mmCIF file of N, CA and C in Angstrom:
data_model
loop_
_atom_site.group_PDB
_atom_site.id
_atom_site.type_symbol
_atom_site.label_atom_id
_atom_site.label_comp_id
_atom_site.label_asym_id
_atom_site.label_seq_id
_atom_site.Cartn_x
_atom_site.Cartn_y
_atom_site.Cartn_z
ATOM 1 N N MET L 1 71.010 59.637 109.485
ATOM 2 C CA MET L 1 72.552 59.811 109.707
ATOM 3 C C MET L 1 72.074 61.078 109.654
ATOM 4 N N GLU L 2 73.939 61.732 110.662
ATOM 5 C CA GLU L 2 74.201 62.821 110.514
ATOM 6 C C GLU L 2 74.989 63.180 110.718
ATOM 7 N N ILE L 3 75.690 63.994 109.460
ATOM 8 C CA ILE L 3 77.456 64.213 108.903
ATOM 9 C C ILE L 3 77.921 65.368 109.482
ATOM 10 N N ILE L 4 77.904 65.114 110.522
ATOM 11 C CA ILE L 4 79.252 67.173 111.083
ATOM 12 C C ILE L 4 80.713 67.173 110.703
ATOM 13 N N ILE L 5 80.631 68.300 109.379
ATOM 14 C CA ILE L 5 81.702 68.711 109.451
ATOM 15 C C ILE L 5 82.400 69.417 110.112
ATOM 16 N N GLY L 6 84.484 69.110 110.696
ATOM 17 C CA GLY L 6 84.560 69.631 111.377
ATOM 18 C C GLY L 6 84.832 70.945 111.422
ATOM 19 N N LYS L 7 85.533 72.844 112.096
ATOM 20 C CA LYS L 7 85.242 73.669 111.619
ATOM 21 C C LYS L 7 86.223 73.805 111.205
ATOM 22 N N ASN L 8 88.245 73.334 111.305
ATOM 23 C CA ASN L 8 89.250 72.719 110.331
ATOM 24 C C ASN L 8 88.922 72.330 109.750
ATOM 25 N N ALA L 9 87.879 71.817 108.482
ATOM 26 C CA ALA L 9 87.606 70.580 107.729
ATOM 27 C C ALA L 9 88.236 72.131 106.059
ATOM 28 N N GLY L 10 88.911 71.488 105.044
ATOM 29 C CA GLY L 10 89.197 71.667 104.103
ATOM 30 C C GLY L 10 91.123 72.091 103.899
ATOM 31 N N PHE L 11 91.715 73.276 103.481
ATOM 32 C CA PHE L 11 92.569 73.012 103.331
ATOM 33 C C PHE L 11 92.866 74.443 104.164
ATOM 34 N N CYS L 12 94.837 74.176 104.612
ATOM 35 C CA CYS L 12 95.012 74.897 104.622
ATOM 36 C C CYS L 12 95.108 75.529 104.288
ATOM 37 N N TYR L 13 95.616 77.330 105.788
ATOM 38 C CA TYR L 13 95.108 78.073 104.692
ATOM 39 C C TYR L 13 96.337 78.458 103.245
ATOM 40 N N GLY L 14 97.907 77.887 103.535
ATOM 41 C CA GLY L 14 98.680 78.105 102.182
ATOM 42 C C GLY L 14 98.595 77.742 101.504
ATOM 43 N N VAL L 15 97.727 76.231 101.206
ATOM 44 C CA VAL L 15 96.838 76.063 99.923
ATOM 45 C C VAL L 15 96.220 76.594 99.887
ATOM 46 N N GLN L 16 94.957 77.317 100.571
ATOM 47 C CA GLN L 16 93.700 78.038 99.765
ATOM 48 C C GLN L 16 94.122 79.173 99.229
ATOM 49 N N ARG L 17 95.567 79.734 99.720
ATOM 50 C CA ARG L 17 95.987 81.071 99.038
ATOM 51 C C ARG L 17 96.676 80.525 98.263
ATOM 52 N N ALA L 18 97.202 79.496 98.344
ATOM 53 C CA ALA L 18 98.028 79.464 96.849
ATOM 54 C C ALA L 18 96.696 79.051 95.058
ATOM 55 N N VAL L 19 95.632 78.371 95.798
ATOM 56 C CA VAL L 19 94.803 77.764 94.771
ATOM 57 C C VAL L 19 94.189 79.345 94.467
ATOM 58 N N ASP L 20 93.389 79.966 95.483
ATOM 59 C CA ASP L 20 92.891 81.298 95.294
ATOM 60 C C ASP L 20 93.588 82.227 94.018
ATOM 61 N N LYS L 21 94.746 82.661 94.650
ATOM 62 C CA LYS L 21 95.906 83.162 93.410
ATOM 63 C C LYS L 21 96.061 82.825 92.567
ATOM 64 N N ALA L 22 96.214 81.312 92.054
ATOM 65 C CA ALA L 22 96.390 80.734 90.571
ATOM 66 C C ALA L 22 94.871 80.913 89.800
ATOM 67 N N VAL L 23 94.010 80.939 90.571
ATOM 68 C CA VAL L 23 92.798 81.583 89.808
ATOM 69 C C VAL L 23 92.364 82.482 89.348
ATOM 70 N N GLU L 24 93.429 83.602 90.519
ATOM 71 C CA GLU L 24 93.268 85.344 90.221
ATOM 72 C C GLU L 24 93.843 85.218 88.913
ATOM 73 N N GLU L 25 95.061 84.492 88.599
ATOM 74 C CA GLU L 25 96.043 84.856 87.959
ATOM 75 C C GLU L 25 96.378 84.570 86.709
ATOM 76 N N ALA L 26 94.864 83.385 86.300
ATOM 77 C CA ALA L 26 94.836 82.972 85.313
ATOM 78 C C ALA L 26 93.661 83.569 84.999
ATOM 79 N N LYS L 27 92.779 84.201 85.015
ATOM 80 C CA LYS L 27 91.810 85.902 84.854
ATOM 81 C C LYS L 27 92.791 85.826 84.334
ATOM 82 N N LYS L 28 94.253 86.834 84.137
ATOM 83 C CA LYS L 28 94.953 88.246 84.384
ATOM 84 C C LYS L 28 95.077 87.805 82.422
ATOM 85 N N ASP L 29 95.445 86.170 82.700
ATOM 86 C CA ASP L 29 97.042 85.945 81.121
ATOM 87 C C ASP L 29 96.772 85.193 81.689
ATOM 88 N N THR L 30 97.957 83.810 80.283
ATOM 89 C CA THR L 30 98.319 82.597 80.627
ATOM 90 C C THR L 30 99.402 82.462 81.922
ATOM 91 N N VAL L 31 99.031 81.341 82.597
ATOM 92 C CA VAL L 31 99.990 81.106 83.831
ATOM 93 C C VAL L 31 100.500 80.034 84.138
ATOM 94 N N TYR L 32 101.585 79.626 84.009
ATOM 95 C CA TYR L 32 102.517 77.942 83.540
ATOM 96 C C TYR L 32 102.435 78.134 85.986
ATOM 97 N N CYS L 33 102.287 76.698 86.343
ATOM 98 C CA CYS L 33 102.311 76.324 87.758
ATOM 99 C C CYS L 33 103.864 75.076 87.481
ATOM 100 N N LEU L 34 104.908 75.033 88.183
ATOM 101 C CA LEU L 34 105.976 74.167 87.985
ATOM 102 C C LEU L 34 105.764 73.064 89.073
ATOM 103 N N GLY L 35 104.575 71.681 88.481
ATOM 104 C CA GLY L 35 104.247 71.019 89.638
ATOM 105 C C GLY L 35 103.389 71.025 89.684
ATOM 106 N N GLU L 36 102.406 70.376 90.705
ATOM 107 C CA GLU L 36 101.197 70.552 90.950
ATOM 108 C C GLU L 36 100.839 70.994 92.285
ATOM 109 N N ILE L 37 100.266 72.160 92.073
ATOM 110 C CA ILE L 37 99.981 73.102 93.152
ATOM 111 C C ILE L 37 99.673 72.663 94.606
ATOM 112 N N VAL L 38 98.743 71.416 94.678
ATOM 113 C CA VAL L 38 99.103 70.476 96.410
ATOM 114 C C VAL L 38 98.469 68.889 95.387
ATOM 115 N N HIS L 39 98.704 67.891 96.299
ATOM 116 C CA HIS L 39 97.699 66.701 96.380
ATOM 117 C C HIS L 39 96.470 66.448 96.090
ATOM 118 N N ASN L 40 95.279 67.361 95.203
ATOM 119 C CA ASN L 40 94.660 66.914 94.893
ATOM 120 C C ASN L 40 94.528 67.343 93.394
ATOM 121 N N GLN L 41 93.222 65.453 93.049
ATOM 122 C CA GLN L 41 93.840 65.901 91.379
ATOM 123 C C GLN L 41 92.320 66.551 91.477
ATOM 124 N N ASN L 42 91.413 66.779 91.943
ATOM 125 C CA ASN L 42 89.914 67.711 92.038
ATOM 126 C C ASN L 42 90.613 69.254 91.386
ATOM 127 N N VAL L 43 91.577 69.323 92.665
ATOM 128 C CA VAL L 43 91.866 70.711 92.660
ATOM 129 C C VAL L 43 92.903 71.190 91.212
ATOM 130 N N ILE L 44 93.724 70.078 90.949
ATOM 131 C CA ILE L 44 94.559 70.379 89.784
ATOM 132 C C ILE L 44 92.958 70.066 88.587
ATOM 133 N N ASP L 45 92.542 69.934 88.120
ATOM 134 C CA ASP L 45 91.787 69.266 86.896
ATOM 135 C C ASP L 45 90.553 70.979 86.706
ATOM 136 N N ASN L 46 90.539 71.477 87.959
ATOM 137 C CA ASN L 46 89.924 72.499 87.919
ATOM 138 C C ASN L 46 90.728 74.137 87.518
ATOM 139 N N LEU L 47 91.430 73.745 88.597
ATOM 140 C CA LEU L 47 92.871 74.941 87.942
ATOM 141 C C LEU L 47 92.980 74.655 86.565
ATOM 142 N N LYS L 48 93.196 73.802 85.234
ATOM 143 C CA LYS L 48 93.183 73.401 84.816
ATOM 144 C C LYS L 48 91.760 74.312 83.745
ATOM 145 N N SER L 49 91.153 74.103 84.379
ATOM 146 C CA SER L 49 89.329 74.350 83.740
ATOM 147 C C SER L 49 89.536 75.768 83.345
ATOM 148 N N ALA L 50 90.755 76.662 84.629
ATOM 149 C CA ALA L 50 90.915 77.935 84.615
ATOM 150 C C ALA L 50 91.867 78.485 83.771
ATOM 151 N N GLY L 51 92.100 77.331 83.549
ATOM 152 C CA GLY L 51 93.748 78.508 82.321
ATOM 153 C C GLY L 51 95.093 78.155 83.194
ATOM 154 N N VAL L 52 94.486 77.425 83.802
ATOM 155 C CA VAL L 52 96.565 77.527 84.191
ATOM 156 C C VAL L 52 97.211 75.629 83.759
ATOM 157 N N CYS L 53 98.361 76.377 83.181
ATOM 158 C CA CYS L 53 99.139 75.444 82.446
ATOM 159 C C CYS L 53 100.242 74.570 83.407
ATOM 160 N N PHE L 54 99.711 73.169 83.241
ATOM 161 C CA PHE L 54 100.652 72.646 85.043
ATOM 162 C C PHE L 54 102.011 71.694 83.963
ATOM 163 N N ILE L 55 103.504 72.134 84.564
ATOM 164 C CA ILE L 55 104.913 72.631 83.686
ATOM 165 C C ILE L 55 105.597 71.132 85.032
ATOM 166 N N ASN L 56 106.519 70.799 84.469
ATOM 167 C CA ASN L 56 107.857 70.204 85.207
ATOM 168 C C ASN L 56 108.628 70.252 85.713
ATOM 169 N N ASN L 57 109.011 71.379 84.529
ATOM 170 C CA ASN L 57 110.087 71.911 84.906
ATOM 171 C C ASN L 57 110.730 73.314 84.623
ATOM 172 N N ILE L 58 111.029 74.202 85.020
ATOM 173 C CA ILE L 58 111.855 75.647 84.691
ATOM 174 C C ILE L 58 111.570 76.089 82.753
ATOM 175 N N GLU L 59 111.857 74.606 82.721
ATOM 176 C CA GLU L 59 112.505 74.956 81.274
ATOM 177 C C GLU L 59 111.171 75.237 80.221
ATOM 178 N N GLU L 60 110.258 74.019 81.068
ATOM 179 C CA GLU L 60 108.968 74.178 79.553
ATOM 180 C C GLU L 60 108.368 75.939 79.987
ATOM 181 N N ALA L 61 108.805 76.469 80.847
ATOM 182 C CA ALA L 61 107.608 77.745 81.327
ATOM 183 C C ALA L 61 107.800 79.018 79.849
ATOM 184 N N LYS L 62 106.437 79.367 79.673
ATOM 185 C CA LYS L 62 107.289 80.482 78.577
ATOM 186 C C LYS L 62 106.220 81.930 78.875
ATOM 187 N N GLY L 63 106.212 81.440 80.561
ATOM 188 C CA GLY L 63 105.541 83.279 80.787
ATOM 189 C C GLY L 63 105.879 83.326 82.650
ATOM 190 N N ASN L 64 104.435 84.267 82.917
ATOM 191 C CA ASN L 64 104.551 83.724 84.475
ATOM 192 C C ASN L 64 104.361 82.804 84.660
ATOM 193 N N THR L 65 105.516 82.785 85.878
ATOM 194 C CA THR L 65 105.056 81.048 86.624
ATOM 195 C C THR L 65 104.903 80.842 87.697
ATOM 196 N N ILE L 66 103.751 80.312 88.431
ATOM 197 C CA ILE L 66 103.770 79.872 89.853
ATOM 198 C C ILE L 66 104.759 78.747 90.057
ATOM 199 N N ILE L 67 105.010 79.479 91.406
ATOM 200 C CA ILE L 67 105.621 78.319 92.670
ATOM 201 C C ILE L 67 104.501 77.900 93.800
ATOM 202 N N ARG L 68 105.160 76.362 93.505
ATOM 203 C CA ARG L 68 102.992 76.074 94.153
ATOM 204 C C ARG L 68 103.645 75.816 95.581
ATOM 205 N N ALA L 69 102.649 75.627 96.239
ATOM 206 C CA ALA L 69 102.399 76.112 98.284
ATOM 207 C C ALA L 69 103.189 74.862 98.606
ATOM 208 N N HIS L 70 104.131 73.805 98.168
ATOM 209 C CA HIS L 70 105.492 72.931 98.401
ATOM 210 C C HIS L 70 106.724 73.710 98.367
ATOM 211 N N GLY L 71 106.564 74.811 97.605
ATOM 212 C CA GLY L 71 107.560 75.157 97.216
ATOM 213 C C GLY L 71 108.607 74.864 96.630
ATOM 214 N N VAL L 72 109.602 75.370 95.924
ATOM 215 C CA VAL L 72 110.878 74.802 94.997
ATOM 216 C C VAL L 72 111.905 74.296 95.695
ATOM 217 N N PRO L 73 113.338 74.147 95.111
ATOM 218 C CA PRO L 73 114.550 74.311 95.481
ATOM 219 C C PRO L 73 114.900 75.780 95.019
ATOM 220 N N LYS L 74 115.716 76.800 95.365
ATOM 221 C CA LYS L 74 116.677 77.670 95.207
ATOM 222 C C LYS L 74 117.132 77.675 94.352
ATOM 223 N N GLU L 75 117.923 76.602 93.437
ATOM 224 C CA GLU L 75 117.970 76.921 92.139
ATOM 225 C C GLU L 75 117.167 76.882 91.318
ATOM 226 N N ILE L 76 116.192 76.985 91.373
ATOM 227 C CA ILE L 76 114.083 77.153 90.740
ATOM 228 C C ILE L 76 114.304 79.035 90.178
ATOM 229 N N TYR L 77 114.408 79.307 91.369
ATOM 230 C CA TYR L 77 114.324 80.847 91.167
ATOM 231 C C TYR L 77 115.821 81.254 90.804
ATOM 232 N N GLU L 78 116.317 81.056 90.450
ATOM 233 C CA GLU L 78 117.693 81.643 89.553
ATOM 234 C C GLU L 78 117.566 81.574 88.350
ATOM 235 N N LYS L 79 117.250 79.944 87.939
ATOM 236 C CA LYS L 79 117.168 79.852 86.338
ATOM 237 C C LYS L 79 115.747 80.441 86.014
ATOM 238 N N ALA L 80 115.280 80.810 87.171
ATOM 239 C CA ALA L 80 113.596 81.447 86.573
ATOM 240 C C ALA L 80 114.755 82.864 86.601
ATOM 241 N N GLU L 81 115.350 83.674 86.652
ATOM 242 C CA GLU L 81 115.628 84.832 86.786
ATOM 243 C C GLU L 81 116.411 84.992 84.939
ATOM 244 N N LYS L 82 117.564 84.124 85.432
ATOM 245 C CA LYS L 82 117.768 83.975 83.794
ATOM 246 C C LYS L 82 117.245 84.109 82.446
ATOM 247 N N MET L 83 115.652 83.529 82.958
ATOM 248 C CA MET L 83 115.367 83.133 82.096
ATOM 249 C C MET L 83 114.714 84.133 81.765
ATOM 250 N N ASN L 84 114.348 85.347 82.360
ATOM 251 C CA ASN L 84 113.587 86.455 82.785
ATOM 252 C C ASN L 84 111.641 85.759 82.380
ATOM 253 N N ILE L 85 111.828 84.998 83.937
ATOM 254 C CA ILE L 85 110.246 84.132 83.793
ATOM 255 C C ILE L 85 109.505 84.646 84.754
ATOM 256 N N LYS L 86 108.971 85.251 85.019
ATOM 257 C CA LYS L 86 107.959 86.491 86.102
ATOM 258 C C LYS L 86 108.243 85.128 87.446
ATOM 259 N N VAL L 87 108.062 85.246 88.727
ATOM 260 C CA VAL L 87 107.512 83.964 89.276
ATOM 261 C C VAL L 87 106.133 84.519 90.290
ATOM 262 N N ILE L 88 105.537 84.053 90.230
ATOM 263 C CA ILE L 88 104.353 84.481 91.416
ATOM 264 C C ILE L 88 104.422 83.267 92.551
ATOM 265 N N ASP L 89 105.260 83.449 93.550
ATOM 266 C CA ASP L 89 105.847 82.476 94.639
ATOM 267 C C ASP L 89 104.752 82.784 95.393
ATOM 268 N N LEU L 90 104.045 81.152 95.021
ATOM 269 C CA LEU L 90 103.118 81.011 96.668
ATOM 270 C C LEU L 90 103.232 79.892 97.281
ATOM 271 N N THR L 91 104.872 79.829 97.662
ATOM 272 C CA THR L 91 104.965 78.657 98.926
ATOM 273 C C THR L 91 104.391 79.017 100.273
ATOM 274 N N CYS L 92 103.627 77.945 100.342
ATOM 275 C CA CYS L 92 103.212 78.472 102.303
ATOM 276 C C CYS L 92 104.067 79.291 103.283
ATOM 277 N N PRO L 93 103.430 80.417 103.154
ATOM 278 C CA PRO L 93 104.307 81.120 104.403
ATOM 279 C C PRO L 93 104.814 79.886 105.818
ATOM 280 N N SER L 94 104.162 79.102 106.213
ATOM 281 C CA SER L 94 104.590 77.890 106.924
ATOM 282 C C SER L 94 106.197 77.592 106.272
ATOM 283 N N VAL L 95 106.277 77.081 104.854
ATOM 284 C CA VAL L 95 106.890 76.346 104.518
ATOM 285 C C VAL L 95 108.247 77.355 104.242
ATOM 286 N N LEU L 96 107.412 78.785 103.840
ATOM 287 C CA LEU L 96 109.245 79.755 103.280
ATOM 288 C C LEU L 96 109.499 80.125 104.973
ATOM 289 N N LYS L 97 109.111 80.102 106.204
ATOM 290 C CA LYS L 97 109.449 79.805 106.888
ATOM 291 C C LYS L 97 110.552 79.195 107.889
ATOM 292 N N ILE L 98 110.319 77.642 107.409
ATOM 293 C CA ILE L 98 111.454 76.288 107.831
ATOM 294 C C ILE L 98 112.247 77.080 106.043
ATOM 295 N N GLN L 99 112.181 77.048 105.201
ATOM 296 C CA GLN L 99 112.634 77.289 104.301
ATOM 297 C C GLN L 99 114.207 78.015 105.287
ATOM 298 N N ASN L 100 113.091 79.431 105.460
ATOM 299 C CA ASN L 100 114.496 80.993 105.886
ATOM 300 C C ASN L 100 115.241 79.425 106.998
ATOM 301 N N LEU L 101 114.806 78.958 107.814
ATOM 302 C CA LEU L 101 115.620 78.612 108.945
ATOM 303 C C LEU L 101 116.551 77.770 108.414
ATOM 304 N N ALA L 102 116.222 76.666 107.856
ATOM 305 C CA ALA L 102 116.905 76.074 107.013
ATOM 306 C C ALA L 102 118.486 76.721 106.143
ATOM 307 N N ASP L 103 118.257 78.333 105.972
ATOM 308 C CA ASP L 103 119.004 78.813 105.383
ATOM 309 C C ASP L 103 120.188 79.718 106.395
ATOM 310 N N GLU L 104 118.910 80.364 107.058
ATOM 311 C CA GLU L 104 119.842 81.025 108.656
ATOM 312 C C GLU L 104 120.095 79.961 108.977
ATOM 313 N N TYR L 105 119.966 78.608 109.119
ATOM 314 C CA TYR L 105 121.392 77.550 110.392
ATOM 315 C C TYR L 105 122.092 77.064 109.949
ATOM 316 N N SER L 106 121.752 77.450 108.765
ATOM 317 C CA SER L 106 123.028 75.741 107.979
ATOM 318 C C SER L 106 124.723 76.954 107.937
ATOM 319 N N ASN L 107 123.761 78.204 107.700
ATOM 320 C CA ASN L 107 124.797 79.050 107.304
ATOM 321 C C ASN L 107 125.373 80.503 108.844
ATOM 322 N N ARG L 108 124.787 79.190 109.802
ATOM 323 C CA ARG L 108 125.133 79.559 111.413
ATOM 324 C C ARG L 108 126.576 78.172 111.541
ATOM 325 N N GLY L 109 126.579 77.350 110.650
ATOM 326 C CA GLY L 109 127.856 76.071 110.837
ATOM 327 C C GLY L 109 126.449 74.950 111.669
ATOM 328 N N TYR L 110 125.029 75.265 111.496
ATOM 329 C CA TYR L 110 124.162 74.206 112.760
ATOM 330 C C TYR L 110 124.407 73.020 111.297
ATOM 331 N N TYR L 111 124.560 71.598 111.797
ATOM 332 C CA TYR L 111 123.645 70.001 111.455
ATOM 333 C C TYR L 111 122.251 70.695 111.441
ATOM 334 N N ILE L 112 122.137 70.218 109.953
ATOM 335 C CA ILE L 112 120.144 70.351 109.792
ATOM 336 C C ILE L 112 120.166 69.631 109.876
ATOM 337 N N ILE L 113 119.007 68.519 110.738
ATOM 338 C CA ILE L 113 118.528 68.021 110.441
ATOM 339 C C ILE L 113 116.924 67.528 109.397
ATOM 340 N N ILE L 114 116.425 67.139 108.820
ATOM 341 C CA ILE L 114 114.980 67.622 107.821
ATOM 342 C C ILE L 114 114.179 66.231 108.255
ATOM 343 N N VAL L 115 112.922 66.058 108.738
ATOM 344 C CA VAL L 115 111.931 65.133 108.553
ATOM 345 C C VAL L 115 110.964 65.146 107.827
ATOM 346 N N GLY L 116 110.979 64.193 106.891
ATOM 347 C CA GLY L 116 110.126 64.161 106.005
ATOM 348 C C GLY L 116 110.260 63.314 104.618
ATOM 349 N N LYS L 117 109.890 62.579 104.230
ATOM 350 C CA LYS L 117 109.850 62.141 102.655
ATOM 351 C C LYS L 117 111.264 62.888 101.728
ATOM 352 N N ALA L 118 111.636 62.699 101.799
ATOM 353 C CA ALA L 118 113.291 62.681 100.697
ATOM 354 C C ALA L 118 112.907 63.074 99.685
ATOM 355 N N ASN L 119 111.360 63.010 98.885
ATOM 356 C CA ASN L 119 111.506 62.723 97.505
ATOM 357 C C ASN L 119 110.126 64.475 97.630
ATOM 358 N N HIS L 120 109.870 63.897 98.319
ATOM 359 C CA HIS L 120 108.649 65.357 98.493
ATOM 360 C C HIS L 120 108.476 66.196 98.348
ATOM 361 N N PRO L 121 107.997 67.274 97.505
ATOM 362 C CA PRO L 121 108.773 68.881 96.967
ATOM 363 C C PRO L 121 109.083 69.942 97.734
ATOM 364 N N GLU L 122 107.968 69.595 98.907
ATOM 365 C CA GLU L 122 108.435 70.728 100.684
ATOM 366 C C GLU L 122 109.873 70.261 100.893
ATOM 367 N N VAL L 123 110.148 68.476 101.130
ATOM 368 C CA VAL L 123 111.944 68.058 102.364
ATOM 369 C C VAL L 123 113.052 68.385 100.458
ATOM 370 N N ILE L 124 111.966 68.806 99.382
ATOM 371 C CA ILE L 124 113.232 68.683 98.429
ATOM 372 C C ILE L 124 113.739 70.774 98.337
ATOM 373 N N GLY L 125 112.526 71.577 98.521
ATOM 374 C CA GLY L 125 112.489 72.459 98.543
ATOM 375 C C GLY L 125 113.562 73.002 99.838
ATOM 376 N N ILE L 126 113.452 72.577 101.032
ATOM 377 C CA ILE L 126 114.386 72.842 102.423
ATOM 378 C C ILE L 126 115.010 71.909 102.351
ATOM 379 N N GLU L 127 115.911 71.066 101.747
ATOM 380 C CA GLU L 127 117.044 70.108 101.811
ATOM 381 C C GLU L 127 118.207 71.137 100.595
ATOM 382 N N SER L 128 117.328 72.047 99.850
ATOM 383 C CA SER L 128 118.438 73.050 98.547
ATOM 384 C C SER L 128 119.209 73.954 100.000
ATOM 385 N N ARG L 129 118.178 74.219 100.986
ATOM 386 C CA ARG L 129 118.995 75.628 101.740
ATOM 387 C C ARG L 129 119.954 74.878 102.477
ATOM 388 N N ALA L 130 119.508 73.602 103.242
ATOM 389 C CA ALA L 130 120.217 73.019 104.120
ATOM 390 C C ALA L 130 121.785 73.001 103.997
ATOM 391 N N GLY L 131 122.434 73.552 103.130
ATOM 392 C CA GLY L 131 123.864 73.583 102.765
ATOM 393 C C GLY L 131 124.853 71.938 102.861
ATOM 394 N N SER L 132 125.306 72.247 103.033
ATOM 395 C CA SER L 132 125.792 70.925 102.994
ATOM 396 C C SER L 132 126.413 69.379 104.051
ATOM 397 N N ASP L 133 125.619 70.030 105.036
ATOM 398 C CA ASP L 133 125.889 69.708 105.980
ATOM 399 C C ASP L 133 124.273 69.707 106.532
ATOM 400 N N TYR L 134 123.643 67.590 106.409
ATOM 401 C CA TYR L 134 122.273 68.072 106.453
ATOM 402 C C TYR L 134 121.734 66.682 106.801
ATOM 403 N N SER L 135 120.881 66.179 107.505
ATOM 404 C CA SER L 135 120.634 64.614 106.979
ATOM 405 C C SER L 135 119.045 64.907 107.157
ATOM 406 N N ILE L 136 118.710 63.795 105.917
ATOM 407 C CA ILE L 136 116.417 63.573 105.760
ATOM 408 C C ILE L 136 116.212 62.842 106.930
ATOM 409 N N ILE L 137 115.549 62.259 107.591
ATOM 410 C CA ILE L 137 115.358 61.396 108.074
ATOM 411 C C ILE L 137 113.920 60.946 107.371
ATOM 412 N N ASP L 138 113.624 59.638 106.891
ATOM 413 C CA ASP L 138 112.728 59.212 106.091
ATOM 414 C C ASP L 138 112.167 58.145 106.297
ATOM 415 N N ASN L 139 110.830 58.381 106.824
ATOM 416 C CA ASN L 139 110.252 56.635 107.415
ATOM 417 C C ASN L 139 109.895 56.889 106.527
ATOM 418 N N LYS L 140 110.375 55.299 105.854
ATOM 419 C CA LYS L 140 110.017 55.092 104.482
ATOM 420 C C LYS L 140 108.900 53.491 104.930
#
């Protein structure tokens, strides 16, 4: 049997960037990561072995803290600043673009529709930028 791996197999650019940068940061100093950087237990285990400390709440951070590829709600940045926590923002550039669009269009008075799983970190981050006039379409 021949196994052919597609040329596009593997992580997307944003995830690969986040994983590589997390390893780089862990080599320098203790680094925390707010939530799982990606949904892949092997990657999480490898990052733990490299020295990345995973936390579930920004209040647990005791130093440099990574924002995962999925992004976080904008309130997290505000809390980190008040706590004097250095944020290493590894949010995928494509996710950042969507977050910025939600922010821009909500500020211009548009009704925002977000399609995705309502409890997924990426959707939660986008939701935090959608103002008060939005809906989430979640095909459960």
